[in-house]
Short mmCIF file of C-alpha atoms and ligand atoms in Angstrom, two decimals:
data_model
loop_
_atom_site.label_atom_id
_atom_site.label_comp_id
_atom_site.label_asym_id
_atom_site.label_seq_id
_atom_site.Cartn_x
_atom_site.Cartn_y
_atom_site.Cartn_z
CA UNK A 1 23.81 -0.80 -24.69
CA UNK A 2 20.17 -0.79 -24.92
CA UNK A 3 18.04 -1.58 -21.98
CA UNK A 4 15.50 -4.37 -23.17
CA UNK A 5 15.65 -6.63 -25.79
CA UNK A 6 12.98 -4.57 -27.65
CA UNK A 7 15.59 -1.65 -28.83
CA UNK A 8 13.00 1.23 -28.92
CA UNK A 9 11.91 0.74 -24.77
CA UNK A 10 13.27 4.04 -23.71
CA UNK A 11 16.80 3.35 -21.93
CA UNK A 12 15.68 5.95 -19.43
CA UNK A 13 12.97 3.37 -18.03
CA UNK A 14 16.64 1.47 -16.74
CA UNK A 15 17.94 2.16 -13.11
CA UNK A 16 21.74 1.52 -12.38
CA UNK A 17 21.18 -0.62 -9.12
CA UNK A 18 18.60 -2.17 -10.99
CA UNK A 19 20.74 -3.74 -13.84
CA UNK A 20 23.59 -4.42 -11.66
CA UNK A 21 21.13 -6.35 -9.57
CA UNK A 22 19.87 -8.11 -13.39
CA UNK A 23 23.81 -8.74 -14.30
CA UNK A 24 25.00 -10.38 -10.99
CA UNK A 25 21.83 -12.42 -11.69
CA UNK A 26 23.17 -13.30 -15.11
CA UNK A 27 26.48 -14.61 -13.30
CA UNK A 28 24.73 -16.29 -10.24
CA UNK A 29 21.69 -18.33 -9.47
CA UNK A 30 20.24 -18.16 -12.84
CA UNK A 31 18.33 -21.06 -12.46
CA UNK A 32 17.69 -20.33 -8.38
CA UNK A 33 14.72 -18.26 -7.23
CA UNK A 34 16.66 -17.36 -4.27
CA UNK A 35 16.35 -13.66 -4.12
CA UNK A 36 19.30 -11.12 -4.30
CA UNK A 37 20.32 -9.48 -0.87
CA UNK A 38 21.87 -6.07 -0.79
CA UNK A 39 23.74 -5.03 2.15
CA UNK A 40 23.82 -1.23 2.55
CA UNK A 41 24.35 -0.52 6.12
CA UNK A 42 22.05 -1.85 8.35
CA UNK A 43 19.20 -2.02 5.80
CA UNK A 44 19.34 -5.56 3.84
CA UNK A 45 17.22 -5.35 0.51
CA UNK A 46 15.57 -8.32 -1.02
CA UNK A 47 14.98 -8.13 -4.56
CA UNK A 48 12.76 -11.41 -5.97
CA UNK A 49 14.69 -13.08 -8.97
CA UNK A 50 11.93 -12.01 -11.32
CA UNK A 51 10.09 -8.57 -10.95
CA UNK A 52 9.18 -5.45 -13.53
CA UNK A 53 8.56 -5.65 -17.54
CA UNK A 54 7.34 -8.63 -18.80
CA UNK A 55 7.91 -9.63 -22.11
CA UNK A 56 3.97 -8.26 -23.61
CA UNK A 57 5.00 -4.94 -21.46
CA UNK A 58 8.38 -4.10 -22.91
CA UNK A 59 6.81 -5.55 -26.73
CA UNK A 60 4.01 -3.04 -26.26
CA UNK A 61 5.92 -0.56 -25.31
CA UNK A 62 8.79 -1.10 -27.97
CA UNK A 63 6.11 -0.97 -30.47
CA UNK A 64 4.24 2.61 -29.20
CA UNK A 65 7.47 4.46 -29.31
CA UNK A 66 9.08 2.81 -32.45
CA UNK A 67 5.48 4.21 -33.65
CA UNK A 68 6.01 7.32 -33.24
CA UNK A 69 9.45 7.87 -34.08
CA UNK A 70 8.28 6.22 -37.92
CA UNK A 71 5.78 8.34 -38.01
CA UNK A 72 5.77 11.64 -36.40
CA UNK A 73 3.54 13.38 -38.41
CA UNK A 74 1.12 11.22 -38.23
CA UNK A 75 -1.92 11.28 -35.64
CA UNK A 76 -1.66 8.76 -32.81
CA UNK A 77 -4.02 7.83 -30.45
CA UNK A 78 -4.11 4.40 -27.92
CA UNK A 79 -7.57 2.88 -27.21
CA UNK A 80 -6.73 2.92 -23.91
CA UNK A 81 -3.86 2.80 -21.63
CA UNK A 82 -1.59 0.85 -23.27
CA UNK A 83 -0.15 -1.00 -20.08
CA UNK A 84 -1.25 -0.27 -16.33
CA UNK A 85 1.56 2.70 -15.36
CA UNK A 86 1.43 5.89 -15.26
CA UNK A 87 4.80 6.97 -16.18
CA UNK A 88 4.94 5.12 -19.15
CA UNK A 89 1.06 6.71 -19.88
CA UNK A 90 2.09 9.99 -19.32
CA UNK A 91 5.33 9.98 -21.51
CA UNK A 92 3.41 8.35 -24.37
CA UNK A 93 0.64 11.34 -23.77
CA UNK A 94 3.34 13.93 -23.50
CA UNK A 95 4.64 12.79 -27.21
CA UNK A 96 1.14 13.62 -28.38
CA UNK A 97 -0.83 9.93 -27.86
CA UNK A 98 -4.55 10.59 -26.89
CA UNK A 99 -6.63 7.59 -25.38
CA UNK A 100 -9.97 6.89 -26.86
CA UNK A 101 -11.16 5.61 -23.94
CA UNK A 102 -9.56 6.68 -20.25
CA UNK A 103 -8.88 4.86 -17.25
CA UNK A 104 -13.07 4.07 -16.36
CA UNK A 105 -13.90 3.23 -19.76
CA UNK A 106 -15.69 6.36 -20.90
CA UNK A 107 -15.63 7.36 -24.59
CA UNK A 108 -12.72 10.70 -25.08
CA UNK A 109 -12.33 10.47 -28.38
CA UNK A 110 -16.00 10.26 -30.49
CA UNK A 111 -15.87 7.92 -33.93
CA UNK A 112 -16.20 10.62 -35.77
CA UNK A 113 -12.97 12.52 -35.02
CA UNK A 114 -11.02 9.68 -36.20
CA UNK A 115 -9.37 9.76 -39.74
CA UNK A 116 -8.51 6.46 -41.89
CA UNK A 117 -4.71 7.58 -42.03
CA UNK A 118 -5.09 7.73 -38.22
CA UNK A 119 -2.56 5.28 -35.92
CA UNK A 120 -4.80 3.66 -33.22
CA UNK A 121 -2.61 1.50 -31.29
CA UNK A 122 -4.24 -1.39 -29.14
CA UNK A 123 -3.11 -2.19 -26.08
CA UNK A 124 -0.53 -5.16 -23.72
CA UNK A 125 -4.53 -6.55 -22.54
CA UNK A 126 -6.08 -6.44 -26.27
CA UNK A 127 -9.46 -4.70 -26.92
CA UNK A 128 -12.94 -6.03 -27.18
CA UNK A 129 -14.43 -6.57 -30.73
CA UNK A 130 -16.68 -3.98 -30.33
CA UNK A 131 -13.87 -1.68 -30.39
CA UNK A 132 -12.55 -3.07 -33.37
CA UNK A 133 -16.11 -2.55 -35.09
CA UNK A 134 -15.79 1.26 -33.96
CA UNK A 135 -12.34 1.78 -35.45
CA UNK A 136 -13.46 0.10 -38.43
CA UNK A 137 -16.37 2.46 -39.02
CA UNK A 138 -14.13 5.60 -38.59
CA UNK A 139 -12.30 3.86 -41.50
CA UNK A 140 -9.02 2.58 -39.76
CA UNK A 141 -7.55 -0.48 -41.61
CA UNK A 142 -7.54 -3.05 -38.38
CA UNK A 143 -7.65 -6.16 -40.75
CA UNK A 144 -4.67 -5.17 -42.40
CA UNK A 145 -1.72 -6.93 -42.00
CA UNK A 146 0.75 -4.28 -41.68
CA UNK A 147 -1.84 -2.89 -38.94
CA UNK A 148 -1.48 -6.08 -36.95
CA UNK A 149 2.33 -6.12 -36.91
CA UNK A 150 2.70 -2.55 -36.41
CA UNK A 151 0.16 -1.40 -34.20
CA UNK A 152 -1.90 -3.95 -32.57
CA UNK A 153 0.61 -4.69 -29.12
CA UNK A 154 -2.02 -7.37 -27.84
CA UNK A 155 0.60 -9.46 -26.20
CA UNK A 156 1.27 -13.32 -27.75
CA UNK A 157 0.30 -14.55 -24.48
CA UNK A 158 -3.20 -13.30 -24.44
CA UNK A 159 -4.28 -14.03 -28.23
CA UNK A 160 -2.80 -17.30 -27.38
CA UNK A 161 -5.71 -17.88 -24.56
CA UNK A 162 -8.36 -16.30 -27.00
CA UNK A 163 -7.02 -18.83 -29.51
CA UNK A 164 -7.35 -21.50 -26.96
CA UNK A 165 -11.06 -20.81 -26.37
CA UNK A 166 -11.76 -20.75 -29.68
CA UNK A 167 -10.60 -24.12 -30.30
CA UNK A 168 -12.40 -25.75 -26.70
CA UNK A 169 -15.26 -23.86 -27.47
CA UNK A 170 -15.63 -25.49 -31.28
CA UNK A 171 -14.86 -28.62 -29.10
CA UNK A 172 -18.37 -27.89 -27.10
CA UNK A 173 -16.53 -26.21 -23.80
CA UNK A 174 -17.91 -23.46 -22.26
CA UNK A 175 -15.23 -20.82 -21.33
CA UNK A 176 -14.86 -19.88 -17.51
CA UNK A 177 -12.51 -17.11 -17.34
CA UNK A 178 -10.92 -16.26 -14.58
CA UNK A 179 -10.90 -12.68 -14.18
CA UNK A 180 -11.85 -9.05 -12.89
CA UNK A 181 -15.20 -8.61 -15.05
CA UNK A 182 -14.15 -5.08 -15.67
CA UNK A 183 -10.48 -5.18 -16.50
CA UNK A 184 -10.06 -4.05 -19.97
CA UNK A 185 -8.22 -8.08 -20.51
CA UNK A 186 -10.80 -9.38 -19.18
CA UNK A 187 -13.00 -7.43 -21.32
CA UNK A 188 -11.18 -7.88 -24.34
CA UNK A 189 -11.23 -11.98 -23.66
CA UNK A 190 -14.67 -12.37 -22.62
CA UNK A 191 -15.40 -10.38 -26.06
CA UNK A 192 -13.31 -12.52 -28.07
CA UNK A 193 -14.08 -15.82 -26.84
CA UNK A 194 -18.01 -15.86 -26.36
CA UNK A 195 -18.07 -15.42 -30.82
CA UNK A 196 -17.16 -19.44 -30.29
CA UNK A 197 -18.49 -20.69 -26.98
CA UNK A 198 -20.50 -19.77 -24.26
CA UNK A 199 -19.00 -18.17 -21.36
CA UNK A 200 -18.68 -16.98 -17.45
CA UNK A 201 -16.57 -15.21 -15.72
CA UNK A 202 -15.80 -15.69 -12.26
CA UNK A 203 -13.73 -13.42 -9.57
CA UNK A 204 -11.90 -16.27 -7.41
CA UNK A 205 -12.37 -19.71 -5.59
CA UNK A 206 -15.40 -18.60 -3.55
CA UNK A 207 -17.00 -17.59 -7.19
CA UNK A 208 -15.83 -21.03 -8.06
CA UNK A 209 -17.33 -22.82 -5.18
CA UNK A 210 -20.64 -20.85 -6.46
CA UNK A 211 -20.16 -22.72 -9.89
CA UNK A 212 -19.04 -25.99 -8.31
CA UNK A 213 -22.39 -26.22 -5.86
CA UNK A 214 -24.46 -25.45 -8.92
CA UNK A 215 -22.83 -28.11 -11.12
CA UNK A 216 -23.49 -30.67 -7.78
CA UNK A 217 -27.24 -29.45 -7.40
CA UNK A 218 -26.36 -27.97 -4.52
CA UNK A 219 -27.74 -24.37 -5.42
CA UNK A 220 -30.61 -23.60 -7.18
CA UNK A 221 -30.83 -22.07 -10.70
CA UNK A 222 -32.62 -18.79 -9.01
CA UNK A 223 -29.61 -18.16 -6.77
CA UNK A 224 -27.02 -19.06 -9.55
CA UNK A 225 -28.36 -16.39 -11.73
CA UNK A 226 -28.86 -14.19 -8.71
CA UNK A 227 -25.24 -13.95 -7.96
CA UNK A 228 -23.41 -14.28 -11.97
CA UNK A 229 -26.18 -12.58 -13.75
CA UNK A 230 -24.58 -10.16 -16.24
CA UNK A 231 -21.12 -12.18 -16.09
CA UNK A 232 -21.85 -14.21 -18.52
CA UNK A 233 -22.40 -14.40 -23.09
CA UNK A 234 -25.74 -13.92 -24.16
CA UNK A 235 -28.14 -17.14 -24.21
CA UNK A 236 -25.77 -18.79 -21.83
CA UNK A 237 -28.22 -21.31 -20.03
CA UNK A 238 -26.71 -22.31 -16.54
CA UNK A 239 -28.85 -25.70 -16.27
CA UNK A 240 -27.34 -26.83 -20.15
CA UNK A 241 -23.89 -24.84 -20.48
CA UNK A 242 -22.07 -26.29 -17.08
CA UNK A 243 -22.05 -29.58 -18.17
CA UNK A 244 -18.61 -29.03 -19.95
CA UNK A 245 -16.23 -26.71 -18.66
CA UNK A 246 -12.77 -25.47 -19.44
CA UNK A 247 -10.49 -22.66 -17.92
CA UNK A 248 -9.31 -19.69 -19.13
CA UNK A 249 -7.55 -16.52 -16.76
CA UNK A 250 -6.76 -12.56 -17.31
CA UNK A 251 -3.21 -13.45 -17.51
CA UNK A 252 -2.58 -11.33 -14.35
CA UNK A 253 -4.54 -13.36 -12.03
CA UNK A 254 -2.44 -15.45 -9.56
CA UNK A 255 -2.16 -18.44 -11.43
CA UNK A 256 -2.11 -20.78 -8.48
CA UNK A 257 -5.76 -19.35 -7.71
CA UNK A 258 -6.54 -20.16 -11.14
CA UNK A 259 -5.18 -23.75 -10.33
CA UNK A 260 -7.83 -24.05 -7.68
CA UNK A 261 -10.70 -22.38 -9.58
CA UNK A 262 -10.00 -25.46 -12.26
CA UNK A 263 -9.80 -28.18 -9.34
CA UNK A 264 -12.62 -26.80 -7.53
CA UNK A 265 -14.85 -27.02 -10.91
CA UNK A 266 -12.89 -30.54 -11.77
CA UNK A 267 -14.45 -31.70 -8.11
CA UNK A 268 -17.77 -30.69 -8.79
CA UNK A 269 -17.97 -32.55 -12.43
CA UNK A 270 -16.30 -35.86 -10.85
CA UNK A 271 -18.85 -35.46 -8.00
CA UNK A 272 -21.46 -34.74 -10.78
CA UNK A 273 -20.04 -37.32 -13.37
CA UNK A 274 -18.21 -39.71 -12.10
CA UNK A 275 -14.01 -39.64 -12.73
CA UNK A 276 -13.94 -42.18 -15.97
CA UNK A 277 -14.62 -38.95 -18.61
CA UNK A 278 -13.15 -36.19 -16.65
CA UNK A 279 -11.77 -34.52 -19.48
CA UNK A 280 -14.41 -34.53 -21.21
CA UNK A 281 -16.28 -32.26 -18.36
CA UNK A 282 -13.47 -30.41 -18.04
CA UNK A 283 -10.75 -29.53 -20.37
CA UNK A 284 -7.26 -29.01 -19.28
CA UNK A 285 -6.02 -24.97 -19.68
CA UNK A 286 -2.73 -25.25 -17.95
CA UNK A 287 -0.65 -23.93 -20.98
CA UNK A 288 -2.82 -21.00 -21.32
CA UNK A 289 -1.23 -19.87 -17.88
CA UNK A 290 1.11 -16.76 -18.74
CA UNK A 291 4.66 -17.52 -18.56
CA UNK A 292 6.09 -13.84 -17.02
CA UNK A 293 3.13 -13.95 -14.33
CA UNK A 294 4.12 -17.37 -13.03
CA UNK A 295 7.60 -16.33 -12.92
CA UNK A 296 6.83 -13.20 -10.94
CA UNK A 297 4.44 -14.76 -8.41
CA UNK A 298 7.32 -17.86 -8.08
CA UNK A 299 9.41 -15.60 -7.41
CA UNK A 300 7.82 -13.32 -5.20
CA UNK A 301 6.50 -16.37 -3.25
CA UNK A 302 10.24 -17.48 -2.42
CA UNK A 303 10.64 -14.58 -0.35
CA UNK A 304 8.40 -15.07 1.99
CA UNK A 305 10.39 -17.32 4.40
CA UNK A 306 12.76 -14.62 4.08
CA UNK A 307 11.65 -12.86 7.55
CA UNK A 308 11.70 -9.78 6.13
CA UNK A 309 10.43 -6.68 8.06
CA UNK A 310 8.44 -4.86 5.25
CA UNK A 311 7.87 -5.12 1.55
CA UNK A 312 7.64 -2.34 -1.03
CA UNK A 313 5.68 -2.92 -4.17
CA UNK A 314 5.89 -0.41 -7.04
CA UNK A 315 3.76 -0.21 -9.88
CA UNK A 316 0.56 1.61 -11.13
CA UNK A 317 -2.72 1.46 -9.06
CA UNK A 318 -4.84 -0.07 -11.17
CA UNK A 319 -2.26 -2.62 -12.23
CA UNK A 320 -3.83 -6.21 -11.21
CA UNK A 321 -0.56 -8.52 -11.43
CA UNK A 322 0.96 -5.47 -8.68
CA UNK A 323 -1.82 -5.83 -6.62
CA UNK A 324 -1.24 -9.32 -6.70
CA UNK A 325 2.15 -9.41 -5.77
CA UNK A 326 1.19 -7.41 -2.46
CA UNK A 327 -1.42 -10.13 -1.86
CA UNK A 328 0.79 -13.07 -1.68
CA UNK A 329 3.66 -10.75 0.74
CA UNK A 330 0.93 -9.33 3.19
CA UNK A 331 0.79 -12.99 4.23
CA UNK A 332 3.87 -13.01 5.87
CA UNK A 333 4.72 -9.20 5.96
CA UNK A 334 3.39 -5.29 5.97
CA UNK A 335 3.17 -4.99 2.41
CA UNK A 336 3.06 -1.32 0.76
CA UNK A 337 1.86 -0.58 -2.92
CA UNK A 338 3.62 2.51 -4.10
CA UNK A 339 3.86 4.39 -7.44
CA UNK A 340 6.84 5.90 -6.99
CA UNK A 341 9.62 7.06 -4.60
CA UNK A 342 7.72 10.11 -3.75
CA UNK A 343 5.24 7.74 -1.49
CA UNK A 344 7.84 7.69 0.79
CA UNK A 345 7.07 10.95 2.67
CA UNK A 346 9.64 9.87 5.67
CA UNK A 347 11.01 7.89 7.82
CA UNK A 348 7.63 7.34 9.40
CA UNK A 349 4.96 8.34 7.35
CA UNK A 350 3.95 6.31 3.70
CA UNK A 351 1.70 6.94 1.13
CA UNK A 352 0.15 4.07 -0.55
CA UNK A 353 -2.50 2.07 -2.07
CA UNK A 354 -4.49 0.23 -0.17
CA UNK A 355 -5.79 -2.87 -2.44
CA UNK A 356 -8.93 -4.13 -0.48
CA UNK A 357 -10.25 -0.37 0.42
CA UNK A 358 -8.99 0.87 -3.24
CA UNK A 359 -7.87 3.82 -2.26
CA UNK A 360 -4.85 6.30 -1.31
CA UNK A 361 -4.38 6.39 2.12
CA UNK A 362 -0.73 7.38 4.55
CA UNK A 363 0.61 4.93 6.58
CA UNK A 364 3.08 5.79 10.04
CA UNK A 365 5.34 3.80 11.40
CA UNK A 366 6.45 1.34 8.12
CA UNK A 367 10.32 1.82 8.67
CA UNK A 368 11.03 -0.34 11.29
CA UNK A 369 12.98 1.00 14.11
CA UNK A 370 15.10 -1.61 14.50
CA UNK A 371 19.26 -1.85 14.66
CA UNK A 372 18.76 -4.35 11.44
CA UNK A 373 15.94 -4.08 8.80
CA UNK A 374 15.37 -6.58 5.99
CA UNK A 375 12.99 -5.32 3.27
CA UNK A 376 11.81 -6.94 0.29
CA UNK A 377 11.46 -4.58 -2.64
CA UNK A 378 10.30 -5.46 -6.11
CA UNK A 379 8.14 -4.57 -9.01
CA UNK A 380 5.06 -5.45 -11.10
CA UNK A 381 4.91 -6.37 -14.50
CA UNK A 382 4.43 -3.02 -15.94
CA UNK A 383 7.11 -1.10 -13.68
CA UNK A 384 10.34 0.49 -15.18
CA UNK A 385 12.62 -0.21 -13.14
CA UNK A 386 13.79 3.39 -13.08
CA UNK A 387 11.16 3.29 -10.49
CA UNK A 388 12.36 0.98 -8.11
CA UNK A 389 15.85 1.92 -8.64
CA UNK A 390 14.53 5.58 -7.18
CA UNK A 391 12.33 4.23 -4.02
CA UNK A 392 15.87 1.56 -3.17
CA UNK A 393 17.76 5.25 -3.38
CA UNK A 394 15.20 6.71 -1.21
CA UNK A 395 15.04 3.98 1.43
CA UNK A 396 19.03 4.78 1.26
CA UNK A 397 18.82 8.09 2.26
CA UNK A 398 16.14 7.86 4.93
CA UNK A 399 18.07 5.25 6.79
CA UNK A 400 21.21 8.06 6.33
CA UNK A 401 22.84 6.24 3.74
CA UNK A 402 24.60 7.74 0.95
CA UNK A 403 25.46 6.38 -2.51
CA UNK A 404 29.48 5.42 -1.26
CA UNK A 405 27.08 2.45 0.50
CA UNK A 406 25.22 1.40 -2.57
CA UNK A 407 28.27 1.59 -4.20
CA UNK A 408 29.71 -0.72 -1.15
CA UNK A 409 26.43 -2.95 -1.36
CA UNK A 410 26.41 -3.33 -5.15
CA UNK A 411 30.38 -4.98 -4.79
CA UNK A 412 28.79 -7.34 -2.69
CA UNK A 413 25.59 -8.34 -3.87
CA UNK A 414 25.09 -12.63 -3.21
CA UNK A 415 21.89 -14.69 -3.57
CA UNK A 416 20.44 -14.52 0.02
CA UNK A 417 19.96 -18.43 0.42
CA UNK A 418 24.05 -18.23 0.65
CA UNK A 419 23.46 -15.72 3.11
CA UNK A 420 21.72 -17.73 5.81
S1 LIG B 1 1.71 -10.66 -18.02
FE1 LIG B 1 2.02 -12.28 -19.55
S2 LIG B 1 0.23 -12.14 -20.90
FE2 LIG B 1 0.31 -10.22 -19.72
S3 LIG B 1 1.48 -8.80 -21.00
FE3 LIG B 1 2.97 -9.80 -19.66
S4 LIG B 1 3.76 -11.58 -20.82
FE4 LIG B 1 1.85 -10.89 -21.79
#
């Protein structure tokens, strides 16, 4: 049976306690965000009802490999990575895909060396129109329709907020998106949406609070432009293009911070404007909120009154809804971002990424000694779950456990609300 929906996701990219977790899901507590518990030993694993490959990641994906099996003799090349993991990366680089661009943005692949009968596949995020004006020049069709369909793997999701600021901006908005000013989505919607409207991107609520004290004459035009100078679409003119706002996000984001950033702004304009025409100041984006993300974040976000002792994230570094999803369990919990299975160097020591310092570092001490341990364990939106199928194993066999136990576990598997 094929792994994902999209038949061409590589069934490899599947992990047998993974789907066994998926099917008892199928059977129980569909509707429930409860998480599933997992009972091997002495270790209890909590995996969130929604984790890994979102629908845009396993499209994308499905469409880069069905690419290459139709067309093997053809050149391929992605504009960038085409979703934020490394695994996936690699494979699709080991198959022959070069990026234009790498990982920082810098230029691998000159216009020049790029043929018309050339496959350039655009990535999950999208691309900016710039880069759509480069591939044209080197001749590749990216108007065409069958180039669209076939090779263009923006996700739904995110030409459906592009499409959304291009209607609020026609409607006089200016677009505040909600974003990391450098993430290629981010990019690629900033790029988009500023041919319609004016626009600004901001970071998070203190950004917000920034905008909000502007709108109320609370800051001064000097310091506004101090601090977003650079963020925002050329000619944008703080004093006249605040006085109707509407917002957007990177679909990554946590969407209940984007929920803030649009009542913090909403604040500001009723302070500024009274309530009567609130709309009119500023427009309401709540359907532009990605689906997949708010189902991850949910979900992750009903574990925390779990208890649990630890959490393991995996996913790719420089994979924002991950680094998310270790945000919201550090709250409550010591909360690891890992790659792979190989992070988890022992018993005591972990390698992992640290998201405020943005960097590699090892960790001792992150198994709990304890006579019970309840972990959480899940998986960002561009994680196989092959991945977190291999760091569960792994946590097995450090606690001495062998796969007779998973087998034992798996048999009993219950949603862990039932469990308290
Ligand atoms: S997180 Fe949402 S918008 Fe982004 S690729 Fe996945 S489904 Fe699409």
């Amino acid at each position: 049976m094929a792994y994902s929906q999209f038949d061409r996701v590589p069934n490899h990219y599947a992990g047998p306690i993974i789907q066994q977790i998926k099917d008892f899901r199928l059977e129980h507590g569909r509707r429930s965000l409860a998480p599933t518990a997992l009972q091997i030993g002495r270790i209890q694993l909590l995996v969130p009802r929604h984790f890994g490959f979102c629908f845009g990641v396993e499209r994308a994906i499905h469409m880069a490999f069905a690419t290459l099996e139709e067309y093997p003799d053809r050149r391929t090349y992605l504009v960038s990575e085409i979703i934020h993991n490394p695994l996936v990366n690699g494979e699709l680089k080991e198959r022959g895909v070069e990026f234009v661009y790498d990982a920082q943005g810098r230029r691998r692949v000159a216009e020049d060396e790029l043929k018309s009968d050339d496959i350039v596949l655009i990535p999950a995020f999208g691309t900016t129109l710039q880069v759509e004006d480069s591939l044209r020049s080197s001749g590749i069709d990216v108007d065409g329709d069958a180039y669209r369909e076939r090779y263009d793997t923006t996700c739904p999701f995110v030409s459906k907020v592009w499409k959304r600021g291009e209607e609020l901006g026609s409607e006089g908005y200016t677009i505040i998106i909600h974003g990391k000013y450098r993430h290629e989505e981010t990019q690629a919607t900033h790029s988009h949406t500023k041919e319609h409207a004016k626009t600004l991107v901001v970071l998070d609520c203190d950004e917000a609070e920034k905008v909000a004290s502007f709108i109320v004459g609370e800051t001064s035009v000097d310091d506004f432009r101090a601090h977003f100078s650079g963020k925002w679409s050329e000619g944008f003119d703080p004093e006249r293009d605040l006085e109707r706002v509407a917002v957007v996000n990177q679909t990554t984001m946590l969407a209940a911070e984007t929920q803030r950033v649009t009542a913090i702004l909403k604040e500001a304009m009723e302070q500024r404007y009274g309530s009567d025409q609130i709309e009119y100041h500023c427009a309401d984006t709540n359907d532009t909120l990605c689906y997949a993300t708010n189902q991850n974040q949910n979900a992750t976000h009903a574990l925390l009154q779990s208890a649990a002792d630890v959490a393991l994230i995996v996913g790719g570094y420089n994979s924002s809804n991950t680094a998310h999803l270790v945000e919201i369990c550090s709250h409550v919990m010591p909360s690891f971002l890992i790659a792979n299975s190989e992070e988890l160097c022992s018993a005591e020591r972990i390698r992992h990424f640290d998201i405020k310092e943005r960097k590699v570092i090892e960790s001792g001490g992150w198994l709990p000694d304890a006579e019970e341990i309840r972990m959480v364990v899940t998986s960002g939106a561009s994680c196989p779950d092959i991945l977190m199928n291999q760091v569960i194993e792994r946590v097995v066999a450090l606690c001495g456990y062998g796969q007779a136990d998973i087998e034992e576990g798996l048999a009993n598997l219950c949603l862990f609300e039932e469990d308290v």
